[in-house]
Short mmCIF file of C-alpha atoms in Angstrom, two decimals:
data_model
loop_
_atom_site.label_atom_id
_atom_site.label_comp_id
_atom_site.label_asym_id
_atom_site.label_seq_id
_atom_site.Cartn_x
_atom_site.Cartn_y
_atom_site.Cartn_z
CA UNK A 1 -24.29 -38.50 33.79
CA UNK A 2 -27.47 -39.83 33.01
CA UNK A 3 -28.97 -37.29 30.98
CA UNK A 4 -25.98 -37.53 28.65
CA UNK A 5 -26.74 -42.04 27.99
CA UNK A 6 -30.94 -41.14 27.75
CA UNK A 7 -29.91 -38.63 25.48
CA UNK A 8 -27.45 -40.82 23.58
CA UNK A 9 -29.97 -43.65 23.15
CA UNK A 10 -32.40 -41.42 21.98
CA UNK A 11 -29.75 -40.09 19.07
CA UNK A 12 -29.35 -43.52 17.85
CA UNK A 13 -33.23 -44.31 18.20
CA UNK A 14 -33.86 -41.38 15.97
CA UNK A 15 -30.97 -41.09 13.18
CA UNK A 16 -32.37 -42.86 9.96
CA UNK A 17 -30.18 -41.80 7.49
CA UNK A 18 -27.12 -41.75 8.41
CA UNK A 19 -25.76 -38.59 7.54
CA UNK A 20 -23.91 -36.31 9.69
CA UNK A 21 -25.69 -33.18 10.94
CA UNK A 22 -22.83 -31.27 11.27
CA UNK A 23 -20.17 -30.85 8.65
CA UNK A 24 -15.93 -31.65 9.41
CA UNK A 25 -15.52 -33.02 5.91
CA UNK A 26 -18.79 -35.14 5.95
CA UNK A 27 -21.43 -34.15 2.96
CA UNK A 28 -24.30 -32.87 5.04
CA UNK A 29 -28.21 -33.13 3.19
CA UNK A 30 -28.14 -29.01 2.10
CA UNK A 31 -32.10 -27.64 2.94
CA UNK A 32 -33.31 -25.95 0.03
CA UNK A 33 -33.39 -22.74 1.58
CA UNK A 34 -29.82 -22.36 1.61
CA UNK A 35 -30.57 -21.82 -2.49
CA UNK A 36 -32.33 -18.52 -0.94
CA UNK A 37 -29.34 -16.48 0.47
CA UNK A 38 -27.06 -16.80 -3.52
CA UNK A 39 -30.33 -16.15 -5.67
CA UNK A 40 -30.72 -12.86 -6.61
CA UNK A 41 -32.30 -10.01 -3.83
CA UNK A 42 -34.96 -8.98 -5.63
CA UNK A 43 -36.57 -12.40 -6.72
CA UNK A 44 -39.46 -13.21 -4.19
CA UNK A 45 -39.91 -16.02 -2.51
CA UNK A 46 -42.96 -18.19 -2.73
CA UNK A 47 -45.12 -18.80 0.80
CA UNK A 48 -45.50 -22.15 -0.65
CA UNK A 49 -41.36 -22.57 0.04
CA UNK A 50 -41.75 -22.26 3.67
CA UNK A 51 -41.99 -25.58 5.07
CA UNK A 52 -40.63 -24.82 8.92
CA UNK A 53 -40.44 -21.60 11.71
CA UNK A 54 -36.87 -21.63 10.73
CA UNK A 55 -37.40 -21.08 6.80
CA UNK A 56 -39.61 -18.72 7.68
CA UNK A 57 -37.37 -16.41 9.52
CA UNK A 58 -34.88 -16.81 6.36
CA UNK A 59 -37.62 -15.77 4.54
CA UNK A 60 -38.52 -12.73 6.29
CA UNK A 61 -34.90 -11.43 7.19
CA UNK A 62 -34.25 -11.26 3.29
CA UNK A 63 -37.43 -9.34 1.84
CA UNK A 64 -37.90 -7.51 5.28
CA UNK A 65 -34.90 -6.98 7.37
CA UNK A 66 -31.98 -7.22 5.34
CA UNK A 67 -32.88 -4.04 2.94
CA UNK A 68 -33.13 -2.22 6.17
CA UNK A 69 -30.17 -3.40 7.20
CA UNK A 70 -27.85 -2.71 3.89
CA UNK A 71 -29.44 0.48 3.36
CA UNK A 72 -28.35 1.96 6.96
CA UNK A 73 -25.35 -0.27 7.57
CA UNK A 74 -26.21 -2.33 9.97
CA UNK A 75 -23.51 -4.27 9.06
CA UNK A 76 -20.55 -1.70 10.02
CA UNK A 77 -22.67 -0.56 13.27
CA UNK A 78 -23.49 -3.16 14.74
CA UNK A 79 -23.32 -7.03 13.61
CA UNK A 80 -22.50 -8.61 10.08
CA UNK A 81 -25.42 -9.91 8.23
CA UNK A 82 -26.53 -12.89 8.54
CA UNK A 83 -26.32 -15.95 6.39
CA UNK A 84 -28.31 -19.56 6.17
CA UNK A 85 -25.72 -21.21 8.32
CA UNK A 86 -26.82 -18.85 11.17
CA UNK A 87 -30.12 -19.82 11.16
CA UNK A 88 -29.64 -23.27 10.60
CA UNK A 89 -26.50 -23.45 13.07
CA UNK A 90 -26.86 -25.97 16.54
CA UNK A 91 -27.26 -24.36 19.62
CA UNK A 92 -23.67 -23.10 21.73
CA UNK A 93 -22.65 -22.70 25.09
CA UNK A 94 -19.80 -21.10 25.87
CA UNK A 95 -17.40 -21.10 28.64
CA UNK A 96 -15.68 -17.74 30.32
CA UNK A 97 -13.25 -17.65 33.45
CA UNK A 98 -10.21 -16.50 34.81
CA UNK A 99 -7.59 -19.32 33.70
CA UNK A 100 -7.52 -22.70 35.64
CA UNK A 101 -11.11 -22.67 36.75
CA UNK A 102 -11.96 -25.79 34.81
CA UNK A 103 -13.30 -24.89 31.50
CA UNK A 104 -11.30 -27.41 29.31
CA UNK A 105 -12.38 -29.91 32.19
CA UNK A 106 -15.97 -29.08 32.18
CA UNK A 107 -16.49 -29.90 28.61
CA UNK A 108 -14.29 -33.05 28.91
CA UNK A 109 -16.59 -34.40 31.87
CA UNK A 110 -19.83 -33.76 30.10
CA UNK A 111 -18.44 -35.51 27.05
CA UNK A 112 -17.14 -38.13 29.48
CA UNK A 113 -13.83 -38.41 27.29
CA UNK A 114 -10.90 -36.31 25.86
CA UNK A 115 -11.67 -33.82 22.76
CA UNK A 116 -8.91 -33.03 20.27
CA UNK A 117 -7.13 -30.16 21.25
CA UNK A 118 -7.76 -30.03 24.93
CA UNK A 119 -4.85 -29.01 27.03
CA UNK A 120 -5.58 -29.55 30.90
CA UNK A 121 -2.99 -27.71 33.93
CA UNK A 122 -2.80 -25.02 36.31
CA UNK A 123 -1.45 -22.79 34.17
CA UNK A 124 -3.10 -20.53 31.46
CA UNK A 125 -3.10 -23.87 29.08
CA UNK A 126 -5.59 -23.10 26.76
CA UNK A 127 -4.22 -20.14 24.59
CA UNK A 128 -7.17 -20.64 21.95
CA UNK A 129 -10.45 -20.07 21.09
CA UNK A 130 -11.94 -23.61 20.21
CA UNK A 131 -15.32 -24.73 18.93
CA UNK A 132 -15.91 -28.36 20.34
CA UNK A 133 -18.80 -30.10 17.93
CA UNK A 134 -19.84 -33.05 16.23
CA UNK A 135 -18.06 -34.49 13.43
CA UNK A 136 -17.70 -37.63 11.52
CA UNK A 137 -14.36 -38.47 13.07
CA UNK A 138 -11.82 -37.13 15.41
CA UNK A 139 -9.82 -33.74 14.07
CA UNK A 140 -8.88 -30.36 14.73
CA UNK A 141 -9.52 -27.79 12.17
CA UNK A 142 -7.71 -24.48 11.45
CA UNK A 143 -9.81 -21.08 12.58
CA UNK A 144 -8.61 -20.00 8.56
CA UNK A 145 -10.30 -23.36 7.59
CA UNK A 146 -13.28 -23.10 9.64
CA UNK A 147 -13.71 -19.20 8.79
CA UNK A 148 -14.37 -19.75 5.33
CA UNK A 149 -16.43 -23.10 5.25
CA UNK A 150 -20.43 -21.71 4.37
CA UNK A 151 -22.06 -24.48 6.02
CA UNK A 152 -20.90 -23.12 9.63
CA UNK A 153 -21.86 -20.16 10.99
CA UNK A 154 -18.40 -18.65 11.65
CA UNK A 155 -17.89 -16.39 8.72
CA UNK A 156 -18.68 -13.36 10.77
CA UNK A 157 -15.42 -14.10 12.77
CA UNK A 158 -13.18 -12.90 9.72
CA UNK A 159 -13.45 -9.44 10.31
CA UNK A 160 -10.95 -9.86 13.55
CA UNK A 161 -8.11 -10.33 11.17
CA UNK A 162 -5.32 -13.15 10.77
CA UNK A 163 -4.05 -12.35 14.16
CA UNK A 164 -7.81 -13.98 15.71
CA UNK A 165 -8.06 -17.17 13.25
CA UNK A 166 -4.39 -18.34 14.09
CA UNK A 167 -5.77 -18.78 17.50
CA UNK A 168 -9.16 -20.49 16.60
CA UNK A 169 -9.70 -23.91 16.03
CA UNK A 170 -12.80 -26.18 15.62
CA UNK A 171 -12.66 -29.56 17.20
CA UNK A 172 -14.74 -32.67 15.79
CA UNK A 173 -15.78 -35.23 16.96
CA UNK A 174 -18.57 -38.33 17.12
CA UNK A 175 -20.61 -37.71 20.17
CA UNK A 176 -24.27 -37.88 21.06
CA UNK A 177 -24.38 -34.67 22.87
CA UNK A 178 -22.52 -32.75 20.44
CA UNK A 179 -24.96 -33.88 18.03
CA UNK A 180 -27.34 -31.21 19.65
CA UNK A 181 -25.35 -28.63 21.07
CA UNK A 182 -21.58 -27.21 20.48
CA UNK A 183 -19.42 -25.54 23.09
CA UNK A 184 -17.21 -22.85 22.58
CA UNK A 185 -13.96 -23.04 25.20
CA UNK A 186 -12.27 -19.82 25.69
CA UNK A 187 -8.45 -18.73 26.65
CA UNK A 188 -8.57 -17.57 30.72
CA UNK A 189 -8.78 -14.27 31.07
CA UNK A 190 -5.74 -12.88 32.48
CA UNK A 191 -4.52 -10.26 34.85
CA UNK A 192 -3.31 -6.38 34.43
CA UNK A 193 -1.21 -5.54 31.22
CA UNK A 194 -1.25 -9.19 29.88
CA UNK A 195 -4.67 -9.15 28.63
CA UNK A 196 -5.04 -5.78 27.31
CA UNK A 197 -1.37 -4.97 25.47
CA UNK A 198 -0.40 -8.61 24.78
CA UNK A 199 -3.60 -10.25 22.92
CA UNK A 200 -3.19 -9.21 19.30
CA UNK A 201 -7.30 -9.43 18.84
CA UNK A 202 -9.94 -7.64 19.88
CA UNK A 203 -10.35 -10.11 22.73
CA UNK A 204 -13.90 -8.50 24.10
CA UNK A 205 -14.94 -8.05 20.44
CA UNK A 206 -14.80 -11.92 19.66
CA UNK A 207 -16.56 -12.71 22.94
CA UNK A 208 -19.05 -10.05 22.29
CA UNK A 209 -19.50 -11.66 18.61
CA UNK A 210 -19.52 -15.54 20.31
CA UNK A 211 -22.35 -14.17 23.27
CA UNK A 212 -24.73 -12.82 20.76
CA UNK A 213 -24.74 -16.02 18.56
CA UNK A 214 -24.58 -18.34 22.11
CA UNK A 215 -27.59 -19.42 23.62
CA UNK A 216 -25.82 -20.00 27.11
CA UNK A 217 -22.97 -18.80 28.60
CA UNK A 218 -21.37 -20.32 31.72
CA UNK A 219 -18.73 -18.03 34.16
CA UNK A 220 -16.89 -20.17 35.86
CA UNK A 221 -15.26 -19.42 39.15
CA UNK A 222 -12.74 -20.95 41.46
CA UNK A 223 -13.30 -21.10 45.31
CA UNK A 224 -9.60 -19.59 45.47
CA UNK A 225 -10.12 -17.01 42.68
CA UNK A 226 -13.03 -15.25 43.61
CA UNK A 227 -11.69 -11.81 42.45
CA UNK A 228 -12.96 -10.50 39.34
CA UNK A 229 -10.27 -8.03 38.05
CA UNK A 230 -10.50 -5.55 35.85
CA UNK A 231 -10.24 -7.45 32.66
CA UNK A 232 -12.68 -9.94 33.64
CA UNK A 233 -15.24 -7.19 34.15
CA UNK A 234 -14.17 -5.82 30.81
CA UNK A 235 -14.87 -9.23 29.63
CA UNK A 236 -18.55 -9.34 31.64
CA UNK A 237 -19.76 -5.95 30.61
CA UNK A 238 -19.18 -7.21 26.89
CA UNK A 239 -21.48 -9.75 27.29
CA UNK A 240 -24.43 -6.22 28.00
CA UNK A 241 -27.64 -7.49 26.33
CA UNK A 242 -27.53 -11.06 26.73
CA UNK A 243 -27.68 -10.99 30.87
CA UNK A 244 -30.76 -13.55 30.18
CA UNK A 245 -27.93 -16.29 28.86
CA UNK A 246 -25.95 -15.95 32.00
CA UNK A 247 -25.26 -18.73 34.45
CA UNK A 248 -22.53 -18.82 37.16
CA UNK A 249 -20.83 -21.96 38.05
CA UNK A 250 -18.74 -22.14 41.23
CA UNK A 251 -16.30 -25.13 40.16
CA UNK A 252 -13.36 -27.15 41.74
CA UNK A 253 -16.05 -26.53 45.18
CA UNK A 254 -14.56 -30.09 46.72
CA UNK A 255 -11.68 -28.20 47.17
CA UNK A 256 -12.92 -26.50 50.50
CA UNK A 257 -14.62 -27.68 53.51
CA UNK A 258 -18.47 -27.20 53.93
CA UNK A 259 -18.70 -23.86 55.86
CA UNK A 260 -16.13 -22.25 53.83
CA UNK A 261 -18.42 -23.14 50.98
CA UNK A 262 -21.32 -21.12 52.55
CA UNK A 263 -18.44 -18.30 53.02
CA UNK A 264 -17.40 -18.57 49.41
CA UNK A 265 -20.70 -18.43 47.79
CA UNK A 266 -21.51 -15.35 49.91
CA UNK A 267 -18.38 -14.03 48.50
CA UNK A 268 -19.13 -14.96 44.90
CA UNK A 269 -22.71 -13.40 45.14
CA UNK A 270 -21.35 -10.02 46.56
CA UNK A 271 -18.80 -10.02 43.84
CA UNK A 272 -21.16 -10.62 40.98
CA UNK A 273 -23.26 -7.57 42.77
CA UNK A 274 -20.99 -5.33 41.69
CA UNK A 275 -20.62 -6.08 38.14
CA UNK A 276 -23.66 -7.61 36.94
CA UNK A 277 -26.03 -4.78 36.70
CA UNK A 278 -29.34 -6.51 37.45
CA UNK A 279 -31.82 -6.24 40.03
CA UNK A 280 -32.45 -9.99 40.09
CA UNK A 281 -29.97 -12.96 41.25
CA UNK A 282 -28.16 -14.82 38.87
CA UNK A 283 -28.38 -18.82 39.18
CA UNK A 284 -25.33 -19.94 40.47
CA UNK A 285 -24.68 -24.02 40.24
CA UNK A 286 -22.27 -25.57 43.03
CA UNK A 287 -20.01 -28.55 42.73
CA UNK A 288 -16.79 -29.94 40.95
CA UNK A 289 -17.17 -31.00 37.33
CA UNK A 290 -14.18 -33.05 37.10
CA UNK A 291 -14.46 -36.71 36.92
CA UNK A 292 -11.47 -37.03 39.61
CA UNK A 293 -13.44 -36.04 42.02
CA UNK A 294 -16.87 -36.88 42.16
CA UNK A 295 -16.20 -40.00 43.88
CA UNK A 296 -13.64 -38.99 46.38
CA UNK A 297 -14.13 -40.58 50.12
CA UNK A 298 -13.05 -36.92 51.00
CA UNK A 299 -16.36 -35.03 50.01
CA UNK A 300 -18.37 -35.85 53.46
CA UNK A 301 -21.99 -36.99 52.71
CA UNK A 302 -23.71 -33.74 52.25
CA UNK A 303 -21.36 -32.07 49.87
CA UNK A 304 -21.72 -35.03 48.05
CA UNK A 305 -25.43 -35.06 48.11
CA UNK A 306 -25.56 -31.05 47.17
CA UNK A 307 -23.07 -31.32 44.12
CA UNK A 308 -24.74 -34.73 42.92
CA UNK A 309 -27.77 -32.24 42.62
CA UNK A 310 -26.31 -29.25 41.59
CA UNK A 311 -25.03 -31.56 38.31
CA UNK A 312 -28.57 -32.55 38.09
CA UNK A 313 -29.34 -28.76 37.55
CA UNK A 314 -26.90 -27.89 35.08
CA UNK A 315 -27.43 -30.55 33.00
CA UNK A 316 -31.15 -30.25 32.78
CA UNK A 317 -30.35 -26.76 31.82
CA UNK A 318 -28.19 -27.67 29.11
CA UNK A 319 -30.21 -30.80 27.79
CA UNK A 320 -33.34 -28.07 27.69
CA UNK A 321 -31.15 -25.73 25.31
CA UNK A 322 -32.30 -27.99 22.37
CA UNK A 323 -35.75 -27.94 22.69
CA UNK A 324 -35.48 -23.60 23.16
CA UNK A 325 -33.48 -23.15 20.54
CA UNK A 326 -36.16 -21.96 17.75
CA UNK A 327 -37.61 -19.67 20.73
CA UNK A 328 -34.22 -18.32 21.09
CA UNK A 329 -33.93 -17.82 17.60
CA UNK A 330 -37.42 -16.13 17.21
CA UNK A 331 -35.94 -14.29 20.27
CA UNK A 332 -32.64 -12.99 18.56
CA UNK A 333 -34.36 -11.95 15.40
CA UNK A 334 -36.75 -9.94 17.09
CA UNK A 335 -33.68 -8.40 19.03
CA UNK A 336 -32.34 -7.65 15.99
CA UNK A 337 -34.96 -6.16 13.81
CA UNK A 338 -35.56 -4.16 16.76
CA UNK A 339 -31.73 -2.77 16.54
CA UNK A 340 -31.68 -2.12 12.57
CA UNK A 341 -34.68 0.24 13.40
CA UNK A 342 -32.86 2.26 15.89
CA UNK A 343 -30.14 2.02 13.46
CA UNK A 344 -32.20 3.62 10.68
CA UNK A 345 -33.17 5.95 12.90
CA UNK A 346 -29.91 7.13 14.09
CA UNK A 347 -28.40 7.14 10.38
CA UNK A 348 -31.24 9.16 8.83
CA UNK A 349 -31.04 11.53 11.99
CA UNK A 350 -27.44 12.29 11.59
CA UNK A 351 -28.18 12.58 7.90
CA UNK A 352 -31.16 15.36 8.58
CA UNK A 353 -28.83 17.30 10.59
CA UNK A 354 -26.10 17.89 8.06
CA UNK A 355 -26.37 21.15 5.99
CA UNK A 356 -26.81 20.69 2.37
CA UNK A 357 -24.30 23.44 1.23
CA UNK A 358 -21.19 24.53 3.01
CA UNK A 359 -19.29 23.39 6.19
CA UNK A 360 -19.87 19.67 6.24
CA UNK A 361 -16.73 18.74 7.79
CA UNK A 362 -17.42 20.81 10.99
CA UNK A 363 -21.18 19.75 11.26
CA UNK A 364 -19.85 16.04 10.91
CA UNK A 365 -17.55 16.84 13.96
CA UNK A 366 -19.66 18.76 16.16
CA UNK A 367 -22.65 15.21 15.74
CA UNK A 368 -20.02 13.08 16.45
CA UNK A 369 -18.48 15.28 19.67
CA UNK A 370 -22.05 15.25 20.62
CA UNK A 371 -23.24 12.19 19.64
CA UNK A 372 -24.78 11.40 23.26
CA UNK A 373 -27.37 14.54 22.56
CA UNK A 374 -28.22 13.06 19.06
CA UNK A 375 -29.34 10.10 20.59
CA UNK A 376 -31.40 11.61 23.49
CA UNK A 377 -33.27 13.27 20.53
CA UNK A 378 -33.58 10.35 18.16
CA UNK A 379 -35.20 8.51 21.63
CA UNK A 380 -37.60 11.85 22.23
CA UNK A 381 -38.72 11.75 18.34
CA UNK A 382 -39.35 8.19 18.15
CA UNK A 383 -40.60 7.56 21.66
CA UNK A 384 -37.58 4.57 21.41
CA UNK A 385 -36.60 2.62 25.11
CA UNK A 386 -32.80 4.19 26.16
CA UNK A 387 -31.80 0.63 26.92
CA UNK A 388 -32.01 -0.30 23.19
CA UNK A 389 -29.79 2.34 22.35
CA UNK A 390 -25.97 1.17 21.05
CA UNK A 391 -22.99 2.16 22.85
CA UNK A 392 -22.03 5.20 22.15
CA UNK A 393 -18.04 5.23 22.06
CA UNK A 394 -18.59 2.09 19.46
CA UNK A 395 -21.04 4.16 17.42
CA UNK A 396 -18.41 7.19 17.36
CA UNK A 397 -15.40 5.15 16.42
CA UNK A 398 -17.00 3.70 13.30
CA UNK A 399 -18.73 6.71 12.23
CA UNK A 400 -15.51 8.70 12.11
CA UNK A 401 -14.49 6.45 8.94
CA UNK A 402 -17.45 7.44 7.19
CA UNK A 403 -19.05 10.98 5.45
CA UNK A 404 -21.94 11.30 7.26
CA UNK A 405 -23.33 13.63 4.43
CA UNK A 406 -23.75 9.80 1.77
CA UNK A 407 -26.15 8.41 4.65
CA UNK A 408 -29.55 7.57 3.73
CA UNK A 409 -32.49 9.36 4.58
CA UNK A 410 -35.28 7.67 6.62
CA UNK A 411 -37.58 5.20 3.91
CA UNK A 412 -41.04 5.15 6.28
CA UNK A 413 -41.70 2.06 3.96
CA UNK A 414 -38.46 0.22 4.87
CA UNK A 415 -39.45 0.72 8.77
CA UNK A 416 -43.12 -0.21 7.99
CA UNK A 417 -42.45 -3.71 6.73
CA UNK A 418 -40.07 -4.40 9.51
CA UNK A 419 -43.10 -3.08 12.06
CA UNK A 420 -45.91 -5.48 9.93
CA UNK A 421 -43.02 -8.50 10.12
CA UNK A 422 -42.93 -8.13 14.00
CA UNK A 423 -46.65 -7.17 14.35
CA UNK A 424 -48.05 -9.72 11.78
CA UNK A 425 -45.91 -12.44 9.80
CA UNK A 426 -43.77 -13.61 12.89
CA UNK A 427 -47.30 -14.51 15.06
CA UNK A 428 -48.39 -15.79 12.45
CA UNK A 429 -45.83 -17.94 11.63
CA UNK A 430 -45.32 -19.22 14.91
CA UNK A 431 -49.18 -20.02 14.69
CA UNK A 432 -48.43 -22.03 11.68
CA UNK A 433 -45.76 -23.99 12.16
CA UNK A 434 -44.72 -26.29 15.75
CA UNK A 435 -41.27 -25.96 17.15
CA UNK A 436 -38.99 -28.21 14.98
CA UNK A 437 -36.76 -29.55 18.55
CA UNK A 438 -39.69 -30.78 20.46
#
């Protein structure tokens, strides 16, 4: 664990002040952009205010996007609006798997010690979503707690209802690592009925929510649970639009003998086949990240040698998060300006097509039964890419709770500032200002 000492040396080389990055209890230095997102909407703010790529983008979601957003809803469609702890949140990684493939051990062997809250065995242990990051001192804090604290970026996870934030928890603690990244561990996914009737959340919907605000997420498999059932594919196909996140880690790999490894990673690659929907192959990293072990006589020489590397890999993946994390950012916004335009477009379509007089009720229905159509023509008029498009059966749940008929129609000014904020302002503000992590 090299990476994890050069990295904490370089932590305590740097700090000068003394004050906590991340929040627990602690009283973190506020930026004064935060000031931006409770001032009024309409009061401009000065170029002269910007100071980094970050308050830039703050800037530019609330004069640009966010009108375009909270005139077509963007925020019932698609994803809450954002707030200044989003943009100024650390990087996450979070962990998926069936249950006892090691993801409560993972984090606990890159940290090199116990977290609060972490519950190790082979059976489905960890029944909670928890948020490992740094913190003054050791605690664990309620998901109600957490959920309502403005300087963390997990506001957005309120809309799951009670049910969710009874079984979320953020755990804090002093660590070097955590200083620059936070992890997100996840309950194992179960089998059959259990996961789908007995989970009183929207279980996809909060990993959907975590995978969009994540800048990695890990699958982790076990060499003896190489089947990915039906609720684990659920669980994969959630995670649709952030395939360029992905990595696969084939854990607990000590556990077999050196040609059933190259067996089991042929397995593991057909398997993903199936499910992942990409033409290219996803990087799988080999070896056991638990600290029991790593330095077991029983591993002959070159398993030894190939998961010594392997950790080399995955740790030089996850010490590079930092430094990517404003290009990420950039990366997301873009992503999502691009989706509040489609948005607008599909809202002011639907609009068009309702009849200004009489039978409003039926026109509503027949759009929604045919909502698939409506799209294909939105794409035609707008010359829009089919893979940007929303799902579908989401789009036609939510719009059954509203009247079509109070929609918006299409503002081509609205559209034409987001086009001269991703054709202009962004460039140039990327020319302006150097990435804050390098």
């Amino acid at each position: 664990m090299e990476g994890v000492d050069a990295l904490a040396t370089k932590k305590k080389d740097s700090t000068t002040n003394g004050v906590h990055d991340i929040n627990g209890y602690s009283q973190p230095q506020v930026p004064a952009s935060a000031k931006w997102f409770t001032s009024k909407p309409s009061k401009k703010i000065p170029a002269s205010a910007v100071t980094s790529i970050v308050d830039g983008l703050k800037r530019l979601y609330l004069e640009k996007l966010k009108p375009l957003e909270a005139t077509y809803r963007f925020n019932d469609f698609v994803s809450p609006s954002l707030t200044n702890s989003d943009f100024d949140a650390k990087p996450m990684v979070m962990l998926l798997g069936q249950y006892s493939t090691g993801k409560t051990t993972f984090i606990k062997h890159l940290l090199q010690c116990d977290y609060p809250g972490a519950h190790i065995g082979p059976e489905p242990t960890t029944d909670r979503f928890v948020v490992v990051m740094s913190g003054p001192d050791e605690r664990s804090v309620p998901g109600n707690t957490i959920a309502v604290q403005a300087d963390l970026p997990y506001g957005g996870l309120t809309t799951f209802g009670g049910a969710f934030l009874s079984k979320f928890e953020c755990s804090q603690m002093p660590h070097p690592l955590l200083d620059q990244i936070t992890f997100v561990d996840t309950p194992g996914v179960l089998s059959g009925e259990k996961q789908r009737t007995q989970r009183s959340y929207d279980f996809t919907g909060v990993i959907s929510w975590f995978a969009a605000k994540c800048d990695l997420i890990l699958l982790l498999f076990d060499p003896h649970k190489l089947d990915i059932s039906d609720e684990f594919k659920r669980v994969i196909s959630c995670l649709r639009g952030n395939d360029d996140k992905i990595r696969v880690v084939l854990n607990k790999a000590h556990q077999v003998d050196t040609q059933q490894l190259m067996r089991v990673y042929g397995a593991l690659m057909w398997s993903l086949g199936k499910v992942l929907n990409t033409p290219e192959v996803v990087r799988v990293y080999i070896g056991s990240f638990n600290d029991k072990y790593n330095n077991e006589a029983a591993i002959d020489e070159l398993g030894q040698d190939l998961f010594e590397k392997e950790q080399d890999d995955l740790l030089k993946d996850l010490l590079d998060i930092p430094r990517k994390a404003c290009d990420r950012r950039i990366n997301e916004f873009v992503k999502r300006a691009r989706a509040a335009k489609i948005n607008a477009y599909i809202i002011s379509h639907l609009k068009k097509e309702m009849p200004s007089m009489m039978g409003k009720a039926k026109a509503q229905q027949r759009l929604i039964d045919n909502l698939q159509d409506e799209f294909a023509k939105v794409q035609r008029e707008y010359h829009l890419p089919a893979g940007d498009f929303p799902s579908v059966e989401h789009y036609r749940e939510v719009l059954s709770n509203y009247s079509i008929d109070k929609f918006e129609k299409l503002k081509p000014k609205m559209i034409q500032a987001v086009d001269d904020m991703l054709g202009y302002e962004i460039p140039e503000l990327l020319k302006n200002f150097r990435n804050p992590y390098e």
